[in-house]
Every structure is written in structure tokens, then in C-alpha cells.
XYZ file of C-alpha atoms in Angstrom:
339
model
C -11.980 -55.505 67.828
C -9.166 -57.863 66.647
C -11.496 -59.675 64.180
C -12.463 -56.238 62.801
C -9.053 -55.054 62.286
C -8.232 -58.295 60.616
C -11.072 -58.016 58.271
C -10.016 -54.490 57.278
C -6.356 -55.546 56.713
C -7.147 -58.609 54.611
C -9.821 -56.758 52.421
C -7.524 -53.875 51.965
C -4.448 -56.024 50.943
C -6.700 -57.853 48.462
C -7.810 -54.572 46.781
C -4.260 -53.290 46.767
C -3.146 -56.473 45.018
C -5.967 -56.078 42.425
C -5.209 -52.383 41.694
C -4.032 -51.705 38.087
C -3.182 -47.995 38.360
C -2.211 -45.106 40.704
C -5.710 -43.583 40.901
C -7.212 -46.874 42.037
C -4.520 -47.091 44.810
C -5.211 -43.487 45.786
C -8.814 -44.354 46.097
C -7.963 -47.247 48.492
C -5.685 -45.051 50.602
C -8.441 -42.391 51.050
C -11.078 -45.088 51.908
C -8.868 -46.753 54.596
C -6.478 -44.086 55.910
C -8.337 -40.898 55.101
C -10.046 -38.583 57.556
C -13.221 -40.546 57.129
C -11.512 -43.818 56.357
C -12.276 -47.250 58.088
C -9.025 -47.275 60.159
C -9.425 -43.704 61.231
C -12.975 -44.491 62.369
C -11.583 -47.390 64.571
C -9.126 -44.971 66.105
C -11.934 -42.534 66.941
C -13.925 -45.395 68.723
C -10.909 -45.999 71.199
C -12.844 -43.911 73.683
C -15.308 -46.870 73.970
C -12.324 -49.369 74.677
C -11.601 -50.125 78.416
C -8.597 -48.055 79.624
C -6.587 -51.115 80.398
C -7.049 -52.482 76.823
C -6.410 -49.280 75.047
C -2.492 -49.743 74.672
C -3.027 -53.198 73.184
C -5.714 -52.003 70.730
C -3.707 -48.950 69.821
C -0.714 -51.168 68.903
C -2.957 -53.418 66.830
C -4.269 -50.342 64.856
C -0.771 -49.019 64.254
C 0.419 -52.506 63.081
C -2.400 -52.694 60.554
C -1.779 -49.227 59.456
C 1.836 -49.939 58.776
C 1.118 -53.040 56.871
C -1.325 -51.368 54.657
C 1.139 -48.380 54.075
C 3.898 -50.772 53.282
C 1.800 -52.596 50.886
C 0.476 -49.273 49.151
C 4.096 -48.150 48.741
C 5.218 -51.490 47.283
C 2.299 -51.571 44.751
C 2.904 -47.936 43.783
C 6.424 -48.624 42.948
C 5.568 -51.689 40.892
C 2.856 -49.804 38.915
C 5.227 -46.835 38.272
C 7.982 -49.145 36.965
C 5.533 -51.030 34.714
C 4.205 -47.759 33.223
C 7.702 -46.486 32.599
C 8.741 -49.806 30.857
C 5.740 -49.701 28.697
C 6.409 -46.015 27.759
C 10.058 -46.949 26.845
C 8.797 -49.812 24.732
C 6.346 -47.490 22.942
C 8.932 -44.689 22.370
C 11.873 -46.905 21.247
C 13.734 -45.170 18.357
C 15.147 -47.411 15.500
C 18.320 -45.391 14.733
C 18.733 -47.459 11.646
C 15.762 -45.943 10.024
C 16.248 -42.872 7.598
C 15.845 -39.570 9.111
C 12.758 -37.332 8.400
C 13.746 -34.174 6.549
C 12.830 -30.867 8.225
C 11.009 -28.551 5.943
C 12.089 -24.959 6.589
C 9.606 -22.198 5.687
C 10.446 -19.022 3.790
C 9.027 -15.958 2.534
C 6.198 -15.944 -0.192
C 7.246 -14.442 -3.515
C 4.600 -11.680 -2.943
C 6.283 -10.891 0.413
C 9.780 -10.837 -1.233
C 8.614 -8.411 -3.829
C 6.747 -6.267 -1.325
C 9.727 -6.077 0.877
C 11.966 -5.217 -2.159
C 9.455 -2.317 -3.099
C 9.245 -1.054 0.348
C 13.099 -0.802 0.664
C 13.171 1.282 -2.536
C 10.711 3.929 -1.201
C 11.842 3.887 2.535
C 15.204 4.726 1.024
C 13.542 7.904 -0.510
C 12.103 8.877 2.883
C 8.657 7.341 2.628
C 6.817 5.951 5.669
C 4.920 2.635 5.339
C 1.275 3.042 6.754
C -1.569 0.570 6.748
C -5.409 0.999 7.104
C -8.622 -1.103 7.713
C -9.663 -3.585 5.064
C -13.358 -3.026 5.953
C -13.835 0.564 4.978
C -16.383 3.351 4.749
C -17.677 4.405 1.310
C -16.751 7.924 2.355
C -12.931 7.084 2.460
C -13.004 4.464 -0.373
C -14.821 6.715 -2.899
C -16.278 10.013 -1.884
C -13.062 11.615 -0.602
C -11.306 10.371 -3.632
C -13.545 12.421 -5.992
C -15.876 9.475 -6.801
C -19.258 10.448 -5.369
C -22.403 8.565 -5.542
C -23.572 7.419 -9.133
C -20.085 8.236 -10.484
C -19.142 6.114 -13.431
C -15.970 5.128 -11.957
C -17.831 2.992 -9.408
C -18.899 0.784 -12.214
C -15.266 0.047 -13.070
C -14.792 -1.305 -9.464
C -17.067 -4.139 -8.641
C -17.396 -3.800 -5.015
C -18.221 -6.146 -2.081
C -20.667 -3.977 -0.093
C -21.567 -4.951 3.596
C -24.238 -2.226 3.639
C -24.683 1.234 2.001
C -21.979 2.779 3.914
C -19.478 -0.070 4.590
C -17.637 -2.209 2.231
C -14.547 -4.230 1.545
C -12.058 -1.698 0.222
C -11.426 -1.880 -3.599
C -7.978 0.033 -3.278
C -5.538 1.254 -0.610
C -6.176 4.807 -1.468
C -8.550 5.171 1.588
C -5.387 5.081 3.662
C -4.176 8.185 1.923
C -7.484 9.998 2.493
C -7.207 9.157 6.237
C -3.665 10.452 6.476
C -4.539 13.629 4.552
C -7.510 14.232 6.694
C -5.228 14.316 9.737
C -3.719 17.593 8.302
C -0.062 16.645 9.451
C 1.909 17.988 6.506
C 4.079 17.340 4.622
C 3.168 13.653 3.707
C 5.304 11.040 2.101
C 3.684 7.546 2.562
C 3.592 4.134 1.067
C 0.330 2.084 1.813
C 0.401 -1.485 1.086
C -2.456 -3.948 1.778
C -5.070 -6.438 0.637
C -7.992 -5.224 -1.513
C -11.158 -6.853 -2.864
C -13.169 -6.660 -6.117
C -15.788 -8.937 -7.431
C -13.668 -10.426 -10.181
C -13.752 -13.870 -11.539
C -10.602 -15.933 -10.931
C -8.343 -16.377 -13.920
C -4.627 -16.114 -14.793
C -4.581 -12.341 -14.206
C -7.530 -11.678 -11.916
C -8.597 -12.555 -8.292
C -11.457 -11.176 -5.969
C -8.718 -10.620 -3.439
C -5.330 -9.169 -4.200
C -2.811 -6.643 -3.027
C -1.998 -2.960 -3.858
C 0.889 -0.701 -2.836
C -0.031 2.946 -3.206
C 2.132 6.092 -2.518
C 1.353 9.593 -1.743
C 3.444 12.801 -1.445
C 1.932 16.122 -0.396
C 4.149 19.153 0.062
C 4.652 22.631 -1.235
C 5.808 22.979 -4.899
C 5.346 19.276 -5.779
C 5.154 18.815 -9.580
C 4.862 16.252 -12.368
C 8.636 16.194 -12.627
C 8.817 15.071 -8.909
C 6.457 12.142 -9.812
C 8.303 11.152 -12.856
C 11.791 11.236 -11.197
C 10.407 9.264 -8.289
C 8.826 6.446 -10.521
C 11.820 6.361 -12.858
C 14.084 5.836 -9.802
C 11.792 3.066 -8.506
C 11.896 1.329 -11.916
C 15.651 1.390 -11.950
C 16.100 -0.115 -8.568
C 13.344 -2.587 -8.745
C 13.670 -4.057 -12.220
C 17.262 -3.036 -13.048
C 19.461 0.084 -13.813
C 18.825 0.014 -17.621
C 15.004 0.219 -17.086
C 13.449 3.175 -18.806
C 9.931 4.634 -18.131
C 7.266 5.925 -20.345
C 4.173 7.909 -19.236
C 0.909 7.703 -21.270
C -1.975 10.121 -20.556
C -4.880 8.586 -18.757
C -7.855 9.404 -16.556
C -8.278 8.702 -12.843
C -10.943 10.598 -10.964
C -8.596 11.407 -7.955
C -5.655 12.701 -9.990
C -5.308 15.328 -12.665
C -3.350 15.105 -14.791
C -3.045 11.239 -14.798
C -0.870 8.760 -16.488
C -0.207 5.038 -16.951
C 3.408 4.041 -16.634
C 5.258 1.664 -18.820
C 8.758 0.374 -18.294
C 11.079 -1.202 -20.905
C 10.839 -5.023 -20.891
C 13.530 -6.276 -18.561
C 13.518 -9.552 -20.402
C 14.557 -8.273 -23.812
C 15.556 -4.864 -23.020
C 12.862 -3.288 -25.166
C 13.558 -5.349 -28.336
C 10.314 -7.285 -28.053
C 9.648 -10.763 -26.678
C 6.947 -13.126 -25.384
C 7.015 -11.278 -21.937
C 6.161 -7.892 -23.393
C 4.183 -9.335 -26.289
C 6.544 -7.908 -28.841
C 5.960 -4.283 -27.995
C 9.190 -3.759 -25.846
C 7.217 -2.105 -23.064
C 5.219 -3.380 -20.103
C 2.548 -1.440 -18.114
C 3.245 -1.548 -14.405
C 1.104 1.020 -12.603
C -1.094 4.335 -12.812
C -0.278 7.735 -11.214
C -1.038 11.316 -11.365
C -1.082 14.787 -9.511
C -3.515 14.769 -6.546
C -6.695 16.411 -7.804
C -7.210 19.818 -6.080
C -10.778 18.880 -5.041
C -9.305 15.809 -3.227
C -7.084 18.066 -1.303
C -10.016 20.397 -0.507
C -12.216 17.653 0.823
C -9.449 16.367 3.068
C -8.789 19.946 4.451
C -5.630 20.818 2.489
C -5.297 24.254 0.723
C -4.666 23.354 -3.040
C -3.363 26.878 -3.571
C -0.444 26.205 -1.061
C 0.129 22.503 -1.353
C 0.213 20.051 -4.192
C 1.197 16.386 -4.456
C 1.187 13.118 -6.406
C -0.003 9.582 -5.998
C 0.627 6.272 -7.631
C -0.844 2.719 -7.268
C 1.005 -0.591 -7.998
C -0.519 -3.990 -8.199
C 1.758 -6.113 -6.057
C 0.851 -9.298 -7.883
C 1.471 -7.761 -11.221
C 5.020 -6.759 -10.401
C 5.528 -10.053 -8.610
C 4.498 -11.961 -11.833
C 6.661 -9.594 -13.962
C 9.726 -9.825 -11.720
C 9.885 -13.640 -11.482
C 8.379 -14.361 -15.001
C 5.243 -16.071 -13.595
C 2.489 -16.505 -16.226
C -0.306 -17.344 -13.898
C -1.369 -15.416 -10.818
C -3.201 -18.477 -9.401
C 0.086 -19.926 -8.756
C 0.817 -17.471 -6.017
C -2.225 -18.747 -3.937
C -2.609 -22.567 -4.607
C 0.098 -23.405 -1.879
C 1.791 -25.850 -4.253
C 5.160 -26.312 -2.647
C 6.723 -27.401 -5.839
C 6.071 -23.763 -7.039
C 6.820 -21.901 -3.906
C 9.853 -23.970 -3.109
C 11.591 -22.169 -5.992
C 11.760 -18.943 -3.966
């Protein structure tokens, strides 16, 4: 028995000395001192030892166990200290090196313009609402007085997923969804991303943003629309800004108009920004078509309303005098850092 215990001790001490990491030490501990370990098996065989020899054999087993545990503890301490020293060496900081400048993020110019725009209309009592970017043809076209084969569909090159589902070409479907709920009166602003199959250039992109407004109530007139947009122009572009309404055609409004503002750069005298005209087109608007109200379940004899649509990128470019829309999305920090 003594020879067997000496063999276990010597081989275990050699293995402990050769171990290079804590996992190896743990494997040795389990193999020798675990429930099925070699030393544990020796203890279990004590029943085969003569009763008078058991105290002596038991003492020898305990001595071997204690020596192995002491060796394991010492080796664990040595490996832990070596690992800590190596980590400290790797993580040494040279305090004489120049510091790394932390780059703080900030709002995108589009987001700044959107928040300014929302602030104006929220101040007038509007509620900001959003809707799905993947939309039904019913809401994107039909309920806006643009049925199948309508010429207006040709003006909006659309990304269709199937016959009934598409990527929305405008945020007007949000207005149709809100009107359909029948909770009147309505005063909402619906910003969001829209999609059209356009080639990318300085003023076009297949993905851009619109902000559309809708008001439905009793006795709403064109005068309310003009007053609202005139106030918006003054708060967004400056107190001296004037507005001009030009007759236009939109399928979902009647009458309809394009809105121009006096150039905020030259004050209407004519410059490069307004191409010498003194005026800049910023949005389209009009009184909600009676048929649109009917399709959404609103009585046009009792209620009326107006709607308008603003291209967010357009007003952003104008407000910050940016001459190329692509700059907004190229992620060039030299450009974005100016805001």
C-alpha cells in the first residue's frame, strides 16, 4: 500500500509542476481527489486492510492528500500571479502619449429641421402621428382619389411588392388611416420616410422624407390653410418671410396650390439661391377633396379640411443652403460636423 501511495504522490507532484494553467490544475485535482479519483479509491479499499493496520494506512493516505493539496495551492498561486503580471504588462498605459479625442455624436441636419418644423405645428395644436412604410395600395392611392389606371400614378414611380402592397410614395396614407377612424376633429402632422423609383442626383433620391399635415373640422376654409402656412413660413424661415399661392392640381385636394416663399437669402430681390426670381417653391397644399372625405366615412356637407405636404430634404437644403441632397446621406463627417 505504501508503494502505491508513493507512486500516486510522485506522479501527481510531477503533473502539478508541469501544469501551465488553472484548467490543467483542476483536471489533476479531480483525477486524484475527486469522487472517482485515485486517492479516493484507495480510501474506499480500506475495508480490505487488516483492522490493526487501518490507522497506519489511513494516516499515510491523509499525509499524501495534504501534500498534494499544499502543492496544488502553491501552484495555483504561482500561475495566478504570473497571469496577473502578464496582464499588467500588456495593459500598461504610456501617460506621455497624446490623448485620443472623443468624437461626440449630434443630430443630423434632417433631424434638426424636422424637430424645428414639428415644434412650429405642435405650437399650433397639431399631433405628430406615424404610419407603416410598407403600405396597401388602398391607402396610398385609392382613398386619396387615385384609383387604378389614374394618370397621377404615372407621376409616382412606385416600388410594388405585389398588386396590393407597396413601399409608400407619400405619408398621405397616414392621413387616410386617421380619417377612417372617424375621431373628429383632426389636426395631425405625419412625418416619415417615403420611396419612389427615382435616379439619384443632386435633388432626387429613391428614399427621402415627407412631412404632411391634415386638418378636418367644421367650417374649415382656404383662409385657414393660408394663415397656417403663412405662420409656418415666418416661424421656420424668418419673420420677414412672405408666401405666395399658385393654382395647381392634386387628385386629393380641390382647390389645390403650390406655395412659394420669398427668398430668405436675398429677401425677394433675386439671387443664386432663388435663381433670380425672388421666390422659392417649398410645398403643395389644398382643401381636402369631398370625395376623399366620403371614402373615409366623413360627411363633406358637415366637415371640411385642408392638407399640405412638405419635402423635408427640400426645406433642409434651403434652410442650410446646401446645394446637393446627396451630402445628407454620404456620412462625410467633414460635412455633418458643421451642424
